[in-house]
Coordinates of N, CA and C in Angstrom, one line a residue:
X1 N 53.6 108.5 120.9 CA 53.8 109.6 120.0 C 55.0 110.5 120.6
X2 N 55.6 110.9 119.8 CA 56.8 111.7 120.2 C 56.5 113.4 120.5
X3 N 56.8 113.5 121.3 CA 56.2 115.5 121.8 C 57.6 116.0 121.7
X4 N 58.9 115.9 120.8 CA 59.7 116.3 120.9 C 59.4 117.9 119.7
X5 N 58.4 118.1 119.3 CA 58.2 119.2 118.4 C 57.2 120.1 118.7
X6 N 57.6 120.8 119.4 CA 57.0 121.4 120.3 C 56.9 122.8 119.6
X7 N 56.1 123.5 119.1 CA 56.2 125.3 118.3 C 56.2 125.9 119.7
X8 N 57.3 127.0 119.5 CA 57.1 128.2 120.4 C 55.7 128.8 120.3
X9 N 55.0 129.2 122.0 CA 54.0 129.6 122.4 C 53.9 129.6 123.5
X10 N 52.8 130.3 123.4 CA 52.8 131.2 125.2 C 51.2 130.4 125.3
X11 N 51.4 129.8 126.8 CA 49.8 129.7 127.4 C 49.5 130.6 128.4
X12 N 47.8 131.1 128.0 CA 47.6 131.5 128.8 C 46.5 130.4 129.7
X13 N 46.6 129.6 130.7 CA 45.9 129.2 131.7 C 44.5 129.9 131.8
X14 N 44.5 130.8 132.0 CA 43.3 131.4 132.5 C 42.0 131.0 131.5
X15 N 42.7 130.8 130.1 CA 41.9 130.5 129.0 C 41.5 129.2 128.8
X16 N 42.7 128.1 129.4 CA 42.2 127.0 129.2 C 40.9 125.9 130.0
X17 N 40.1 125.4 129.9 CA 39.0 124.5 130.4 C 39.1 123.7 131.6
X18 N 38.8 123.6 132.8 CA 39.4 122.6 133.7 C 38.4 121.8 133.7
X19 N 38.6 120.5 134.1 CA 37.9 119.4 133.9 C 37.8 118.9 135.5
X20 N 36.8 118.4 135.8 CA 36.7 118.1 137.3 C 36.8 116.8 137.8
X21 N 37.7 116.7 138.8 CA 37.8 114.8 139.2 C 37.8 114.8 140.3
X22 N 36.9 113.9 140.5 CA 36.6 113.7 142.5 C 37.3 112.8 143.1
X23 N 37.9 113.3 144.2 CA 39.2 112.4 145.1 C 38.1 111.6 145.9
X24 N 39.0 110.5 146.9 CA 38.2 110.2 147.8 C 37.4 111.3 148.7
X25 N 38.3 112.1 148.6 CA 37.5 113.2 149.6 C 37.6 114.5 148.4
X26 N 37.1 116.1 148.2 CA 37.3 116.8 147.6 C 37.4 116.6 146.4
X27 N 38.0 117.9 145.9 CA 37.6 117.7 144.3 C 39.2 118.2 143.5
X28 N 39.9 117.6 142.4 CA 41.0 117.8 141.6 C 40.4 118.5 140.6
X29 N 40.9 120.0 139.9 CA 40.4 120.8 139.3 C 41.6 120.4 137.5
X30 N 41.6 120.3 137.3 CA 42.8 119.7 135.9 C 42.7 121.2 135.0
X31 N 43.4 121.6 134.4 CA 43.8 122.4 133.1 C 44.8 121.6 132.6
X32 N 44.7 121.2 131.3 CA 45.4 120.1 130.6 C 46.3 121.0 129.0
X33 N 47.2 120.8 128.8 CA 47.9 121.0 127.5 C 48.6 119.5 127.4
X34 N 48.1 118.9 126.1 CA 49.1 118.0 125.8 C 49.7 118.1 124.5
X35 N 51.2 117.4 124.2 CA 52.1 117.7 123.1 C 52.4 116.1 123.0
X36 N 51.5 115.0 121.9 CA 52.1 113.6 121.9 C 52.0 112.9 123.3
X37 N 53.2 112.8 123.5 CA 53.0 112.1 125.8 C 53.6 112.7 126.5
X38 N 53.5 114.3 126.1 CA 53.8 115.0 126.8 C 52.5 115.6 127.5
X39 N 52.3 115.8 129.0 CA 51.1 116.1 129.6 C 51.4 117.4 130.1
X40 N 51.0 118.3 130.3 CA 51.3 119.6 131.3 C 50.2 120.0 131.8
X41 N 50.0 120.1 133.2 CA 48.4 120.6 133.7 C 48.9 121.8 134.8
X42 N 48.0 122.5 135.0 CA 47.8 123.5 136.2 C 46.8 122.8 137.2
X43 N 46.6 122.1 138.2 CA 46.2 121.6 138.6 C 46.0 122.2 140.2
X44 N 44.3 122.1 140.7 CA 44.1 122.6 142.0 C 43.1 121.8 142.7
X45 N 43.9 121.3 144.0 CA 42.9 120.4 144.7 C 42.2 121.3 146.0
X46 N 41.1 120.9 145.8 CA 40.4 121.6 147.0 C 40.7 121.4 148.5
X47 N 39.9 122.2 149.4 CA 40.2 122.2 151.1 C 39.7 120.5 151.2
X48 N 40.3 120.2 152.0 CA 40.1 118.3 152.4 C 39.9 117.3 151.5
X49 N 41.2 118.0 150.2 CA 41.3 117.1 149.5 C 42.1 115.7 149.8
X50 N 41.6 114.2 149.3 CA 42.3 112.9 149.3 C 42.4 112.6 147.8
X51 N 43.4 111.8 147.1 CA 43.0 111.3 146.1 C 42.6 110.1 146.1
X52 N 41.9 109.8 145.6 CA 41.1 108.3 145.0 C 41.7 106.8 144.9
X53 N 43.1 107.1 144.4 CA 43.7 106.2 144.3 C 45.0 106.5 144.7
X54 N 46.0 105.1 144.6 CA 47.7 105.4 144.7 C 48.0 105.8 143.0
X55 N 49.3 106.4 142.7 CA 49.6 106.7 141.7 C 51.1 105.9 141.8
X56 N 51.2 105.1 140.3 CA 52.6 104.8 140.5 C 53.4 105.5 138.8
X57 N 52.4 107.1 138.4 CA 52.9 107.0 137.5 C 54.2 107.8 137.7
X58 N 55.1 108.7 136.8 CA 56.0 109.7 137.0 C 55.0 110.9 137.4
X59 N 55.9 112.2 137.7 CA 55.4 113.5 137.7 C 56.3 114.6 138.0
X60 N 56.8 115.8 137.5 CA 57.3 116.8 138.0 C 56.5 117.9 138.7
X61 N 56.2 118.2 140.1 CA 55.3 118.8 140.3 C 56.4 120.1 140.7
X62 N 55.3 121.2 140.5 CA 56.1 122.6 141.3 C 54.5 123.2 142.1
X63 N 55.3 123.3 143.4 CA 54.3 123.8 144.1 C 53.6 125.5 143.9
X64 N 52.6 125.8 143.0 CA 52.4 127.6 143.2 C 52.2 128.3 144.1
X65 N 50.8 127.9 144.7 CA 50.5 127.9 145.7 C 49.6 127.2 146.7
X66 N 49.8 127.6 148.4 CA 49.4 126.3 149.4 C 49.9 125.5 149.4
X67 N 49.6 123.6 150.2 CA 50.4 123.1 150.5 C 50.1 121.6 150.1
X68 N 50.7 120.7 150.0 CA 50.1 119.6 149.9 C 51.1 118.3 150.4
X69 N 50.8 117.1 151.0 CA 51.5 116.1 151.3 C 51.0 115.0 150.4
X70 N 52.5 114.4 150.1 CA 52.5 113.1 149.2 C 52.6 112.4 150.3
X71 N 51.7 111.1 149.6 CA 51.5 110.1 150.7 C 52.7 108.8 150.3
X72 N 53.0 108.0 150.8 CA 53.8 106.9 150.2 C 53.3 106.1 150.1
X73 N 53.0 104.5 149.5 CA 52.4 103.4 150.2 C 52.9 102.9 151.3
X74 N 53.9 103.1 151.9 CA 54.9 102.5 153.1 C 54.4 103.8 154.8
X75 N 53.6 104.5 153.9 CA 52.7 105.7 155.2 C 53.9 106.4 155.2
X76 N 55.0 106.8 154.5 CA 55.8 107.8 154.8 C 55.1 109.5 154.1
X77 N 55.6 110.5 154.5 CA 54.6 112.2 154.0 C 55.7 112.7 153.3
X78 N 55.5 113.4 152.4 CA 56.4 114.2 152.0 C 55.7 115.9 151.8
X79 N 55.9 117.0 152.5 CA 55.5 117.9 152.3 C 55.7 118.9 151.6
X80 N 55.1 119.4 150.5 CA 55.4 120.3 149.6 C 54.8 121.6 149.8
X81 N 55.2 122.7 150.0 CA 55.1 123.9 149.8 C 55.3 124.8 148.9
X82 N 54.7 126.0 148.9 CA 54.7 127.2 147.5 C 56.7 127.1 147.9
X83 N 56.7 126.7 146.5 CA 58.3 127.4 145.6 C 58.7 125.7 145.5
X84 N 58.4 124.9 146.2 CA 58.9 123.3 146.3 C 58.5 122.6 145.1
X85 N 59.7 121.4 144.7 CA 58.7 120.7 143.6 C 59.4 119.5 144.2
X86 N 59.1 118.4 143.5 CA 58.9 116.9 143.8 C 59.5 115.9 142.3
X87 N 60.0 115.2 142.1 CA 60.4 114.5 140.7 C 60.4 112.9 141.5
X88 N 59.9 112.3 140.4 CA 59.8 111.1 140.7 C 59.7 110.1 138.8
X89 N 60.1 109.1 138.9 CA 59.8 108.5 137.2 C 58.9 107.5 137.8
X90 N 58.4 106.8 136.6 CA 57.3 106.3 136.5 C 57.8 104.7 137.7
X91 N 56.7 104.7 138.3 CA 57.0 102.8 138.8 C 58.1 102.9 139.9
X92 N 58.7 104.2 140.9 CA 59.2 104.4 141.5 C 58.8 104.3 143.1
X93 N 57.3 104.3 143.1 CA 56.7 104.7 144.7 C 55.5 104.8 143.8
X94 N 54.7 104.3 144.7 CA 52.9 104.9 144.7 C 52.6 105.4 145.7
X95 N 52.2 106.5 145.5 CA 51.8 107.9 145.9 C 50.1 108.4 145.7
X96 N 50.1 109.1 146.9 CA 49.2 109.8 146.4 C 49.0 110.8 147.0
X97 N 48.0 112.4 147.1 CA 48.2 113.7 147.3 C 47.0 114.1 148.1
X98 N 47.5 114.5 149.0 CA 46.6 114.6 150.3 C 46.4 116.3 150.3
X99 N 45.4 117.2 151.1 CA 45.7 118.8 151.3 C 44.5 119.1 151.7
X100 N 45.1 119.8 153.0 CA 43.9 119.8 154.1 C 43.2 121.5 153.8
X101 N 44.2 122.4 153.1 CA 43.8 123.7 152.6 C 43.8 124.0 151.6
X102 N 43.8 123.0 150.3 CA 43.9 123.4 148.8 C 45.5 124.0 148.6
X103 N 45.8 123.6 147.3 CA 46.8 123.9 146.5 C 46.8 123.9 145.3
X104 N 47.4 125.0 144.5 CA 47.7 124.9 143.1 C 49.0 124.3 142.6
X105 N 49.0 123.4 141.8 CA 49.8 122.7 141.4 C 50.9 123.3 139.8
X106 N 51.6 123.1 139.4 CA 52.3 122.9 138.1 C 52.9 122.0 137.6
X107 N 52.2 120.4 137.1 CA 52.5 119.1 136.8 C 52.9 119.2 135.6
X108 N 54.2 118.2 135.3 CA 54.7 117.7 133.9 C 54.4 116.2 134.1
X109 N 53.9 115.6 132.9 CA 54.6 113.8 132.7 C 54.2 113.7 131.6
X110 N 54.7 112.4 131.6 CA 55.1 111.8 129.7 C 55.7 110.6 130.0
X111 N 55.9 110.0 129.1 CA 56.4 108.5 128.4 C 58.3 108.7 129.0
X112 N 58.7 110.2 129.0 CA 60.0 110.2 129.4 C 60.9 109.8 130.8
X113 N 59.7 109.7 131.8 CA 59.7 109.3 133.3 C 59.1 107.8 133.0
X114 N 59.3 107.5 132.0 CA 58.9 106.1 132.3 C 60.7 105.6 132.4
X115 N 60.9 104.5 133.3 CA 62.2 103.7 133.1 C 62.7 103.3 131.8
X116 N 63.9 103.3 131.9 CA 64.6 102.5 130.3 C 64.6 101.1 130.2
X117 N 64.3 100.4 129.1 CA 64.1 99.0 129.2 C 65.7 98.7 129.1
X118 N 65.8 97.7 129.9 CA 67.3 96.9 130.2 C 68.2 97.0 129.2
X119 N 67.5 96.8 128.1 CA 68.7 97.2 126.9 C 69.0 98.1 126.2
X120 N 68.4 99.2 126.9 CA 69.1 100.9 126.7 C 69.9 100.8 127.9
X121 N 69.8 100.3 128.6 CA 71.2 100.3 129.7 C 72.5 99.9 129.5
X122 N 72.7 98.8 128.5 CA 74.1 98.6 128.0 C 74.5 98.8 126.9
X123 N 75.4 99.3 126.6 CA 76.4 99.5 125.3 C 77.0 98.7 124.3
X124 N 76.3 98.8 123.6 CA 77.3 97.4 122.9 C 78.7 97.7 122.2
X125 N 79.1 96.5 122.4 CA 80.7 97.0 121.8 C 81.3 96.9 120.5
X126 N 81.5 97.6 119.9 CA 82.0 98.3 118.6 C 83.4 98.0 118.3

């Protein structure tokens, strides 16, 4: 579904519902807005949080607050702190989100971080 029609509006977060998901370790707190495959969440993992699984989807994160490290499958960390964000498209690295003192998140994804299929890549000639 296409989320390219989007009406001007203001969210307020505080109003929206969080839904609870358990990591390997701790708990992922979700506030969700979706527009078609467009996803937008406020998102907070608790003190000694692990996630559950690798993630190979896309995401644009922006750090609010606290801190969190992305894991790599290859064991490499990437550290993210308040004001930092992270971009990645879909099927690039599997990841997942480690935090030993909780963090608030601000996630985007959608069908747009997914890769182009081979034949949006060339031009045909005219």
């Amino acid at each position: 579904m296409n989320s390219g029609n989007i009406p001007f509006q203001n969210t307020d977060w505080e109003n929206i519902p969080a839904t609870e998901h358990q990591g390997e370790t701790g708990t992922a707190y979700w506030k969700t807005i979706s527009y078609g495959d467009l996803r937008i969440r406020v998102v907070e993992y608790s003190k000694d949080y692990k996630a559950d699984h690798w993630c190979t989807k896309g995401h644009i994160i922006y750090c609010i607050d606290g801190e969190m490290i992305s894991e790599l499958s290859d064991g490499t960390q990437h550290k993210l702190t308040k004001g930092m964000s992270y971009q990645v498209s879909d099927e690039r690295s599997s990841h997942r989100s480690i935090s030993e003192n909780g963090v608030k998140l601000f996630i985007v994804d959608g069908s747009f971080l997914a890769p182009k299929k081979e034949q949006d890549n060339h031009q045909t000639a005219g």
